[in-house]
CSV table of C-alpha atoms in Angstrom, one decimal:
chain,number,residue,atom,x,y,z
N,1,MET,CA,14.0,3.0,-1.1
N,2,THR,CA,10.5,2.3,0.1
N,3,SER,CA,9.5,1.3,3.7
N,4,LEU,CA,8.4,-2.1,2.3
N,5,THR,CA,11.7,-2.8,0.6
N,6,ALA,CA,13.6,-1.7,3.7
N,7,ASP,CA,11.5,-3.9,5.9
N,8,ILE,CA,12.0,-7.0,3.6
N,9,ILE,CA,15.8,-6.4,3.5
N,10,ALA,CA,15.9,-6.0,7.3
N,11,LYS,CA,14.1,-9.3,7.7
N,12,LEU,CA,16.4,-11.1,5.3
N,13,ASN,CA,19.8,-9.5,6.2
N,14,PRO,CA,19.7,-6.3,8.1
N,15,GLN,CA,23.5,-5.9,8.2
N,16,VAL,CA,23.6,-4.9,4.5
N,17,LEU,CA,21.4,-1.7,5.0
N,18,VAL,CA,23.3,1.6,5.0
N,19,GLY,CA,20.4,4.0,4.6
N,20,VAL,CA,16.6,3.9,4.7
N,21,PRO,CA,13.6,6.2,4.0
N,22,GLY,CA,12.2,8.3,6.8
N,23,GLY,CA,8.6,7.9,8.1
N,24,SER,CA,6.5,6.4,10.9
N,25,LEU,CA,7.1,2.8,9.8
N,26,THR,CA,10.9,3.3,9.8
N,27,GLU,CA,10.7,4.9,13.2
N,28,GLN,CA,8.7,2.0,14.6
N,29,ASN,CA,11.0,-0.7,13.2
N,30,PRO,CA,13.9,-1.4,15.7
N,31,ALA,CA,16.0,-2.9,12.9
N,32,LEU,CA,15.9,0.4,11.0
N,33,ARG,CA,15.7,3.1,13.7
N,34,SER,CA,19.4,3.8,14.0
N,35,LEU,CA,20.1,4.0,10.2
N,36,PRO,CA,20.6,7.2,8.3
N,37,ARG,CA,17.5,8.7,6.6
N,38,VAL,CA,17.9,9.5,2.9
N,39,SER,CA,14.3,10.8,2.4
N,40,GLN,CA,11.2,11.9,4.2
N,41,GLY,CA,7.6,11.6,3.0
N,42,ARG,CA,7.0,12.6,-0.6
N,43,VAL,CA,10.3,14.6,-0.8
N,44,GLN,CA,12.8,13.2,-3.3
N,45,PRO,CA,15.8,11.4,-1.7
N,46,ASN,CA,18.9,13.3,-0.9
N,47,LEU,CA,21.2,12.4,-3.8
N,48,GLU,CA,24.4,13.6,-2.1
N,49,GLN,CA,23.7,11.7,1.0
N,50,ILE,CA,23.0,8.5,-0.9
N,51,ILE,CA,26.3,8.8,-2.8
N,52,ALA,CA,28.2,9.5,0.5
N,53,LEU,CA,26.8,6.2,1.9
N,54,ARG,CA,28.5,4.4,-1.0
N,55,PRO,CA,25.8,1.7,-1.5
N,56,ASP,CA,26.4,-1.2,-3.9
N,57,LEU,CA,22.7,-1.0,-4.9
N,58,VAL,CA,19.8,1.3,-4.4
N,59,TRP,CA,16.2,0.1,-4.4
N,60,GLY,CA,13.5,2.6,-5.3
N,61,ALA,CA,9.8,3.0,-6.2
N,62,LYS,CA,9.0,2.9,-9.9
N,63,SER,CA,6.3,5.5,-9.5
N,64,PHE,CA,8.5,8.0,-7.6
N,65,HIS,CA,12.2,7.4,-8.0
N,66,GLU,CA,12.7,7.2,-11.8
N,67,SER,CA,15.0,10.3,-11.8
N,68,LEU,CA,17.4,8.4,-9.5
N,69,VAL,CA,18.4,5.9,-12.2
N,70,GLU,CA,20.2,8.4,-14.4
N,71,ARG,CA,21.5,10.6,-11.6
N,72,LEU,CA,23.0,7.8,-9.6
N,73,GLY,CA,24.1,6.1,-12.8
N,74,ARG,CA,26.6,8.9,-13.3
N,75,SER,CA,28.2,7.8,-10.0
N,76,ARG,CA,28.0,4.2,-11.1
N,77,ILE,CA,25.5,3.2,-8.4
N,78,PRO,CA,22.9,0.8,-9.9
N,79,VAL,CA,19.2,1.4,-9.1
N,80,THR,CA,16.4,-1.2,-9.1
N,81,LEU,CA,12.9,0.2,-9.2
N,82,THR,CA,10.0,-1.8,-7.8
N,83,ASP,CA,6.2,-1.6,-8.0
N,84,VAL,CA,4.1,-3.8,-5.7
N,85,ARG,CA,0.4,-3.9,-6.8
N,86,ASN,CA,-0.5,-7.5,-5.8
N,87,TRP,CA,0.6,-10.5,-3.8
N,88,SER,CA,2.5,-12.1,-6.7
N,89,GLU,CA,4.6,-8.9,-7.1
N,90,LEU,CA,5.2,-8.9,-3.3
N,91,GLU,CA,6.5,-12.5,-3.5
N,92,ALA,CA,8.6,-11.7,-6.6
N,93,LEU,CA,10.2,-8.7,-4.9
N,94,THR,CA,11.1,-10.8,-1.9
N,95,ARG,CA,12.7,-13.4,-4.1
N,96,ASP,CA,14.6,-10.7,-6.1
N,97,ILE,CA,15.9,-9.1,-2.9
N,98,ALA,CA,16.9,-12.5,-1.5
N,99,THR,CA,18.7,-13.4,-4.7
N,100,GLN,CA,20.7,-10.1,-4.5
N,101,LEU,CA,21.5,-10.7,-0.9
N,102,GLY,CA,22.3,-14.4,-1.2
N,103,THR,CA,19.7,-15.3,1.4
N,104,ASP,CA,16.7,-17.7,1.7
N,105,PRO,CA,13.3,-16.0,1.0
N,106,GLN,CA,11.3,-19.0,2.2
N,107,PRO,CA,10.8,-17.9,5.8
N,108,LEU,CA,9.2,-14.6,4.6
N,109,LEU,CA,7.3,-16.3,1.8
N,110,ARG,CA,5.8,-18.7,4.4
N,111,ARG,CA,4.9,-15.7,6.5
N,112,TYR,CA,2.9,-14.3,3.6
N,113,GLN,CA,1.2,-17.6,3.0
N,114,SER,CA,0.2,-17.8,6.7
N,115,ILE,CA,-1.8,-14.6,6.2
N,116,GLY,CA,-4.1,-16.9,4.2
N,117,ILE,CA,-6.8,-16.6,1.6
N,118,SER,CA,-10.3,-16.7,3.0
N,119,GLN,CA,-13.8,-16.7,1.7
N,120,PRO,CA,-16.3,-14.5,3.6
N,121,LYS,CA,-19.4,-15.9,5.1
N,122,ARG,CA,-21.5,-13.1,3.5
N,123,GLN,CA,-21.2,-12.2,-0.1
N,124,GLU,CA,-21.5,-8.5,0.4
N,125,ARG,CA,-20.7,-5.8,-2.1
N,126,VAL,CA,-17.9,-3.6,-0.9
N,127,LEU,CA,-16.8,-0.1,-1.8
N,128,VAL,CA,-13.5,1.3,-0.7
N,129,LEU,CA,-13.1,5.1,-0.8
N,130,VAL,CA,-9.8,6.8,-0.4
N,131,SER,CA,-10.8,10.5,-0.9
N,132,SER,CA,-13.9,12.7,-1.3
N,133,GLN,CA,-12.6,15.4,-3.7
N,134,PRO,CA,-12.6,13.6,-6.1
N,135,ILE,CA,-14.3,10.4,-4.9
N,136,LEU,CA,-11.6,7.8,-5.6
N,137,SER,CA,-12.0,4.0,-5.3
N,138,PRO,CA,-9.4,1.2,-6.1
N,139,ASN,CA,-10.0,-1.3,-8.9
N,140,LYS,CA,-8.3,-4.7,-9.3
N,141,ASN,CA,-5.1,-3.1,-10.6
N,142,SER,CA,-4.1,-1.7,-7.2
N,143,TRP,CA,-2.7,-3.2,-4.0
N,144,ALA,CA,-6.0,-2.4,-2.2
N,145,GLY,CA,-7.9,-4.2,-5.0
N,146,ALA,CA,-5.6,-7.2,-4.6
N,147,MET,CA,-6.2,-7.2,-0.8
N,148,LEU,CA,-10.0,-7.3,-1.3
N,149,GLU,CA,-9.7,-10.1,-3.8
N,150,ARG,CA,-7.4,-12.2,-1.6
N,151,PHE,CA,-10.1,-12.1,1.1
N,152,GLY,CA,-12.9,-12.9,-1.3
N,153,MET,CA,-14.6,-9.5,-1.0
N,154,ASN,CA,-16.8,-8.3,-3.8
N,155,ASN,CA,-15.2,-5.0,-4.8
N,156,VAL,CA,-17.8,-3.1,-6.8
N,157,THR,CA,-15.1,-1.1,-8.7
N,158,ALA,CA,-12.8,-4.1,-9.3
N,159,ASN,CA,-13.4,-4.1,-13.1
N,160,VAL,CA,-14.0,-0.4,-13.6
N,161,GLN,CA,-11.2,1.1,-15.7
N,162,GLY,CA,-9.2,3.9,-14.1
N,163,THR,CA,-8.9,7.2,-15.9
N,164,SER,CA,-7.1,9.1,-13.2
N,165,PHE,CA,-3.3,9.6,-13.1
N,166,ASN,CA,-3.2,6.2,-11.3
N,167,ARG,CA,-4.8,3.4,-13.4
N,168,GLY,CA,-5.4,1.5,-10.2
N,169,TYR,CA,-8.0,4.0,-9.0
N,170,VAL,CA,-11.3,5.2,-10.5
N,171,THR,CA,-13.1,8.5,-10.1
N,172,LEU,CA,-16.7,8.1,-9.1
N,173,SER,CA,-19.6,10.6,-9.2
N,174,PRO,CA,-22.1,10.7,-6.3
N,175,GLU,CA,-24.6,9.3,-8.7
N,176,ARG,CA,-22.4,6.3,-9.4
N,177,VAL,CA,-21.9,5.7,-5.7
N,178,LEU,CA,-25.7,5.8,-5.2
N,179,GLN,CA,-26.2,3.5,-8.2
N,180,GLU,CA,-23.7,0.9,-6.8
N,181,ASN,CA,-25.3,1.3,-3.3
N,182,PRO,CA,-22.8,-1.1,-1.6
N,183,ASP,CA,-23.5,-3.2,1.4
N,184,VAL,CA,-20.3,-2.2,3.1
N,185,ILE,CA,-18.2,1.0,2.7
N,186,ILE,CA,-14.5,1.0,3.8
N,187,LEU,CA,-13.1,4.5,4.3
N,188,VAL,CA,-9.3,4.9,4.2
N,189,GLU,CA,-8.0,7.5,6.7
N,190,VAL,CA,-4.6,8.9,6.0
N,191,GLY,CA,-4.4,11.1,9.1
N,192,GLY,CA,-4.1,14.8,9.3
N,193,GLY,CA,-6.9,17.3,8.6
N,194,GLU,CA,-10.6,16.4,8.6
N,195,SER,CA,-11.5,12.7,8.5
N,196,LEU,CA,-12.8,11.3,5.3
N,197,LYS,CA,-15.9,10.1,7.2
N,198,ASN,CA,-16.7,13.7,8.2
N,199,GLN,CA,-16.0,15.0,4.7
N,200,LEU,CA,-18.5,12.5,3.2
N,201,ALA,CA,-21.1,13.0,5.9
N,202,GLY,CA,-21.6,16.5,4.7
N,203,ARG,CA,-22.4,15.4,1.1
N,204,SER,CA,-26.1,15.2,0.3
N,205,PHE,CA,-25.9,11.7,-1.3
N,206,TRP,CA,-24.2,10.1,1.7
N,207,ARG,CA,-27.2,9.5,4.0
N,208,ASN,CA,-29.1,7.8,1.2
N,209,LEU,CA,-26.7,4.9,1.0
N,210,ALA,CA,-27.8,1.5,2.5
N,211,ALA,CA,-24.4,0.9,4.1
N,212,VAL,CA,-24.7,4.3,5.9
N,213,ARG,CA,-28.2,3.6,7.1
N,214,LYS,CA,-27.3,0.1,8.4
N,215,GLY,CA,-24.1,1.2,10.1
N,216,ARG,CA,-21.9,-0.7,7.7
N,217,VAL,CA,-19.3,2.0,7.2
N,218,VAL,CA,-15.9,1.1,8.6
N,219,THR,CA,-12.5,2.9,8.6
N,220,MET,CA,-9.1,1.5,7.9
N,221,GLU,CA,-5.6,2.9,7.9
N,222,TYR,CA,-3.8,3.9,4.6
N,223,LEU,CA,-0.7,1.8,5.3
N,224,GLY,CA,-1.3,-1.9,4.7
N,225,LEU,CA,-4.4,-1.4,2.5
N,226,VAL,CA,-3.6,1.3,0.0
N,227,ASN,CA,0.1,1.4,0.4
N,228,PRO,CA,1.6,-2.0,1.5
N,229,GLY,CA,3.9,-0.1,3.9
N,230,ASN,CA,5.6,-3.0,5.5
N,231,ILE,CA,4.9,-6.6,6.4
N,232,ASP,CA,3.4,-5.7,9.8
N,233,ALA,CA,1.1,-3.2,8.2
N,234,ILE,CA,0.0,-5.8,5.6
N,235,GLU,CA,-0.8,-8.3,8.4
N,236,LYS,CA,-2.7,-5.7,10.4
N,237,ALA,CA,-4.8,-4.7,7.3
N,238,SER,CA,-5.4,-8.4,6.5
N,239,ALA,CA,-6.8,-9.1,10.0
N,240,ARG,CA,-9.1,-6.1,9.7
N,241,LEU,CA,-10.4,-7.2,6.3
N,242,ARG,CA,-11.0,-10.7,7.6
N,243,ALA,CA,-13.0,-9.3,10.5
N,244,ILE,CA,-15.1,-7.1,8.1
N,245,ALA,CA,-15.7,-10.0,5.8
N,246,GLN,CA,-17.0,-12.2,8.6
């Protein structure tokens, strides 16, 4: 299960949950805090623990939990894999979960709609960077790309085809970053170790970018922008993007 799926289920019908993934978002969610943890971070879920909980259904991430399908299938526990890369897929996941639970998805769907779609006052060219070695930026096939599009932001790598392991992200050379020379740069900080801002500040090309010279480099958290995380994280990232766009 992902933190996003757990959060959606908790908001639709928390009584049906028997186990959740570990992590900061789970710890911060009062509805999930007391439930057993079946995984932590990027470590594969504890298969024996899941079986012991005797779930009727397990929700997993398509990019990470494929091995669970066969392994839990031997115990006759069905697994549904999800992949949320845009708002339509978020809404579809919410409807699917609500159907499985026999609950009404409309309150949550209205909450998504209340986040709104906005057009920025300034049509600035925006570059989002998630790492420095290599330099990675999201295109339109990622959740981050969908977030930028929803708020009318001109993502300079939106239509660049990804060649990395993740098709939603593209690898850029320093020369390509200089060529794009965006008006705004959003740096995604994942926490732990040296900040991305400090890593890039040491690169020779960095100081030649217009956004750096004009002080238009901002930071955002990983959860909500790159990984949806949960509904609260999405709302927080949306508010931050709206502020940047204005």
